Amino acid sequence: MTQPLISFITVNYNQTQLTLELIESIYAYTKVPFEIIVVDNDSRESPKDIIVGKYPSVNVIVSGVNRGFAGGNNLGVASSNGQFLFFINNDAVLTEGAIEQLLASLDNPSVGVVSPLICYYPDDSQAADVIQYAGATNVHPITGRNTIIGERQANRSQYYQSKPTFYAHGAAMLVKRSVLEKVGMMSEFFFLYYEELDWCEQIRRAGYTILLEPNATVYHKESISVGKGNPLKTYYLTRNRILFMARNRTAGQYLLFSLFLFFVTLPKNIVSYLVKGDWAHLAAFCKGIWWNYRPNPERKTAVQSLRHPFQPALITT
């Protein structure tokens, strides 16, 4: 029996060494046929010669422009051949048996996407793995917020059973190509943040289940310490949370969300930023809101381009 081909797709931006470490883990732990596609999102120096010099079979695509998370992954999809596509952050690494567990989960024809248990990359100070993702709750129709299940918990094998979840995690998600052909690729309107949540909404509307497979583990080198971040992150998180709600909730729900935004979220954040004297984040936060509520043809196109109706699908249990 012919084994399926997996296309690993990752996006690099000024992190060549991390990308090499990911590739090394793919070669070490993948026992089925695979290809690796690295999309470079206009790094200061092209990583192509370094990566191909060490791993000649890796397909490195130099974008020439920063296409964001969705755009970079979509560019990789266009060059892929696999029956399954594994979107994985370049600062993640695989573990033994993860691919086999994830592939087994997709044997069910109703399952379209599966994410592994994602843990923060371990260091010497940790007595146990610390979970980053063990599934996600639905985005609330009024607050526009949701919860990542298991986040920052010590991994004591408390999440041991495969289960449906509302959203896969963009750092590691295995997708059937047939799902992508039916639903389409990730929306590039988001650029950074919320693109995989928006995509998962569309996938569930199309009738597929999104699954957490906790018996497969991926380590993510994202810092466990949440720092101040930067204004660009604040801008895109604010901008795209509102855009996500406009694209994926009913008109009535979006109205209630907007009222909550202007009468609760906006004043609360303004006060918080003023107390801290954090003018850069305050400006970014307000700019993200203004992008959505001013006359904006790009935003209008982003909302109207969604092919599915606004009514969100419920999770399959």
PDB file of N, CA and C in Angstrom, residues 219-254:
ATOM      1  N   TYR A 219       6.894  20.668  20.242  1.00  0.00           N
ATOM      2  CA  TYR A 219       7.451  21.700  21.115  1.00  0.00           C
ATOM      3  C   TYR A 219       7.593  23.005  20.330  1.00  0.00           C
ATOM      4  N   HIS A 220       7.199  24.086  20.999  1.00  0.00           N
ATOM      5  CA  HIS A 220       7.205  25.400  20.370  1.00  0.00           C
ATOM      6  C   HIS A 220       8.158  26.299  21.132  1.00  0.00           C
ATOM      7  N   LYS A 221       9.070  26.925  20.435  1.00  0.00           N
ATOM      8  CA  LYS A 221      10.100  27.738  21.080  1.00  0.00           C
ATOM      9  C   LYS A 221       9.653  29.161  21.382  1.00  0.00           C
ATOM     10  N   GLU A 222       8.370  29.429  21.228  1.00  0.00           N
ATOM     11  CA  GLU A 222       7.837  30.715  21.649  1.00  0.00           C
ATOM     12  C   GLU A 222       8.042  30.862  23.148  1.00  0.00           C
ATOM     13  N   SER A 223       8.413  32.057  23.588  1.00  0.00           N
ATOM     14  CA  SER A 223       8.714  32.267  25.005  1.00  0.00           C
ATOM     15  C   SER A 223       7.482  32.063  25.868  1.00  0.00           C
ATOM     16  N   ILE A 224       7.681  31.399  27.004  1.00  0.00           N
ATOM     17  CA  ILE A 224       6.591  31.213  27.952  1.00  0.00           C
ATOM     18  C   ILE A 224       6.281  32.505  28.701  1.00  0.00           C
ATOM     19  N   SER A 225       7.220  33.408  28.727  1.00  0.00           N
ATOM     20  CA  SER A 225       7.023  34.683  29.421  1.00  0.00           C
ATOM     21  C   SER A 225       6.366  35.673  28.478  1.00  0.00           C
ATOM     22  N   VAL A 226       5.213  36.187  28.850  1.00  0.00           N
ATOM     23  CA  VAL A 226       4.512  37.157  28.020  1.00  0.00           C
ATOM     24  C   VAL A 226       5.050  38.538  28.359  1.00  0.00           C
ATOM     25  N   GLY A 227       5.783  39.107  27.467  1.00  0.00           N
ATOM     26  CA  GLY A 227       6.353  40.419  27.709  1.00  0.00           C
ATOM     27  C   GLY A 227       5.444  41.521  27.194  1.00  0.00           C
ATOM     28  N   LYS A 228       6.024  42.671  27.086  1.00  0.00           N
ATOM     29  CA  LYS A 228       5.271  43.854  26.654  1.00  0.00           C
ATOM     30  C   LYS A 228       4.827  43.740  25.207  1.00  0.00           C
ATOM     31  N   GLY A 229       5.615  42.970  24.440  1.00  0.00           N
ATOM     32  CA  GLY A 229       5.271  42.856  23.037  1.00  0.00           C
ATOM     33  C   GLY A 229       5.643  44.118  22.293  1.00  0.00           C
ATOM     34  N   ASN A 230       5.046  44.313  21.139  1.00  0.00           N
ATOM     35  CA  ASN A 230       5.330  45.530  20.384  1.00  0.00           C
ATOM     36  C   ASN A 230       4.039  46.079  19.811  1.00  0.00           C
ATOM     37  N   PRO A 231       4.039  47.354  19.469  1.00  0.00           N
ATOM     38  CA  PRO A 231       2.806  47.985  18.975  1.00  0.00           C
ATOM     39  C   PRO A 231       2.234  47.327  17.724  1.00  0.00           C
ATOM     40  N   LEU A 232       3.113  46.770  16.883  1.00  0.00           N
ATOM     41  CA  LEU A 232       2.613  46.105  15.672  1.00  0.00           C
ATOM     42  C   LEU A 232       1.716  44.924  16.039  1.00  0.00           C
ATOM     43  N   LYS A 233       2.120  44.156  17.059  1.00  0.00           N
ATOM     44  CA  LYS A 233       1.303  43.043  17.524  1.00  0.00           C
ATOM     45  C   LYS A 233      -0.026  43.550  18.069  1.00  0.00           C
ATOM     46  N   THR A 234       0.017  44.615  18.857  1.00  0.00           N
ATOM     47  CA  THR A 234      -1.215  45.194  19.400  1.00  0.00           C
ATOM     48  C   THR A 234      -2.145  45.638  18.279  1.00  0.00           C
ATOM     49  N   TYR A 235      -1.576  46.263  17.261  1.00  0.00           N
ATOM     50  CA  TYR A 235      -2.383  46.732  16.132  1.00  0.00           C
ATOM     51  C   TYR A 235      -3.086  45.578  15.429  1.00  0.00           C
ATOM     52  N   TYR A 236      -2.324  44.542  15.071  1.00  0.00           N
ATOM     53  CA  TYR A 236      -2.930  43.456  14.305  1.00  0.00           C
ATOM     54  C   TYR A 236      -3.891  42.615  15.146  1.00  0.00           C
ATOM     55  N   LEU A 237      -3.586  42.417  16.416  1.00  0.00           N
ATOM     56  CA  LEU A 237      -4.527  41.683  17.265  1.00  0.00           C
ATOM     57  C   LEU A 237      -5.847  42.430  17.379  1.00  0.00           C
ATOM     58  N   THR A 238      -5.789  43.744  17.544  1.00  0.00           N
ATOM     59  CA  THR A 238      -7.011  44.558  17.664  1.00  0.00           C
ATOM     60  C   THR A 238      -7.761  44.601  16.341  1.00  0.00           C
ATOM     61  N   ARG A 239      -7.055  44.925  15.299  1.00  0.00           N
ATOM     62  CA  ARG A 239      -7.650  45.038  13.960  1.00  0.00           C
ATOM     63  C   ARG A 239      -8.310  43.738  13.539  1.00  0.00           C
ATOM     64  N   ASN A 240      -7.592  42.620  13.748  1.00  0.00           N
ATOM     65  CA  ASN A 240      -8.056  41.346  13.210  1.00  0.00           C
ATOM     66  C   ASN A 240      -9.107  40.685  14.082  1.00  0.00           C
ATOM     67  N   ARG A 241      -9.131  40.989  15.371  1.00  0.00           N
ATOM     68  CA  ARG A 241     -10.226  40.487  16.209  1.00  0.00           C
ATOM     69  C   ARG A 241     -11.560  41.062  15.709  1.00  0.00           C
ATOM     70  N   ILE A 242     -11.565  42.333  15.399  1.00  0.00           N
ATOM     71  CA  ILE A 242     -12.788  42.970  14.904  1.00  0.00           C
ATOM     72  C   ILE A 242     -13.149  42.427  13.527  1.00  0.00           C
ATOM     73  N   LEU A 243     -12.151  42.287  12.656  1.00  0.00           N
ATOM     74  CA  LEU A 243     -12.400  41.748  11.311  1.00  0.00           C
ATOM     75  C   LEU A 243     -12.922  40.319  11.394  1.00  0.00           C
ATOM     76  N   PHE A 244     -12.337  39.518  12.271  1.00  0.00           N
ATOM     77  CA  PHE A 244     -12.815  38.142  12.472  1.00  0.00           C
ATOM     78  C   PHE A 244     -14.288  38.134  12.850  1.00  0.00           C
ATOM     79  N   MET A 245     -14.688  39.003  13.764  1.00  0.00           N
ATOM     80  CA  MET A 245     -16.084  39.044  14.203  1.00  0.00           C
ATOM     81  C   MET A 245     -17.006  39.468  13.067  1.00  0.00           C
ATOM     82  N   ALA A 246     -16.560  40.424  12.269  1.00  0.00           N
ATOM     83  CA  ALA A 246     -17.382  40.873  11.148  1.00  0.00           C
ATOM     84  C   ALA A 246     -17.576  39.774  10.112  1.00  0.00           C
ATOM     85  N   ARG A 247     -16.567  38.941   9.925  1.00  0.00           N
ATOM     86  CA  ARG A 247     -16.635  37.884   8.923  1.00  0.00           C
ATOM     87  C   ARG A 247     -17.355  36.632   9.423  1.00  0.00           C
ATOM     88  N   ASN A 248     -17.381  36.423  10.723  1.00  0.00           N
ATOM     89  CA  ASN A 248     -17.792  35.116  11.238  1.00  0.00           C
ATOM     90  C   ASN A 248     -18.927  35.139  12.249  1.00  0.00           C
ATOM     91  N   ARG A 249     -19.573  36.250  12.435  1.00  0.00           N
ATOM     92  CA  ARG A 249     -20.713  36.306  13.340  1.00  0.00           C
ATOM     93  C   ARG A 249     -21.887  36.985  12.645  1.00  0.00           C
ATOM     94  N   THR A 250     -23.079  36.743  13.138  1.00  0.00           N
ATOM     95  CA  THR A 250     -24.270  37.340  12.540  1.00  0.00           C
ATOM     96  C   THR A 250     -24.244  38.853  12.725  1.00  0.00           C
ATOM     97  N   ALA A 251     -25.084  39.546  11.968  1.00  0.00           N
ATOM     98  CA  ALA A 251     -25.149  41.010  12.080  1.00  0.00           C
ATOM     99  C   ALA A 251     -25.527  41.426  13.493  1.00  0.00           C
ATOM    100  N   GLY A 252     -26.457  40.697  14.107  1.00  0.00           N
ATOM    101  CA  GLY A 252     -26.863  41.011  15.471  1.00  0.00           C
ATOM    102  C   GLY A 252     -25.743  40.801  16.466  1.00  0.00           C
ATOM    103  N   GLN A 253     -25.022  39.702  16.316  1.00  0.00           N
ATOM    104  CA  GLN A 253     -23.891  39.440  17.204  1.00  0.00           C
ATOM    105  C   GLN A 253     -22.790  40.480  17.015  1.00  0.00           C
ATOM    106  N   TYR A 254     -22.557  40.883  15.776  1.00  0.00           N
ATOM    107  CA  TYR A 254     -21.525  41.879  15.530  1.00  0.00           C
ATOM    108  C   TYR A 254     -21.905  43.229  16.141  1.00  0.00           C
TER     109      TYR A 254
END
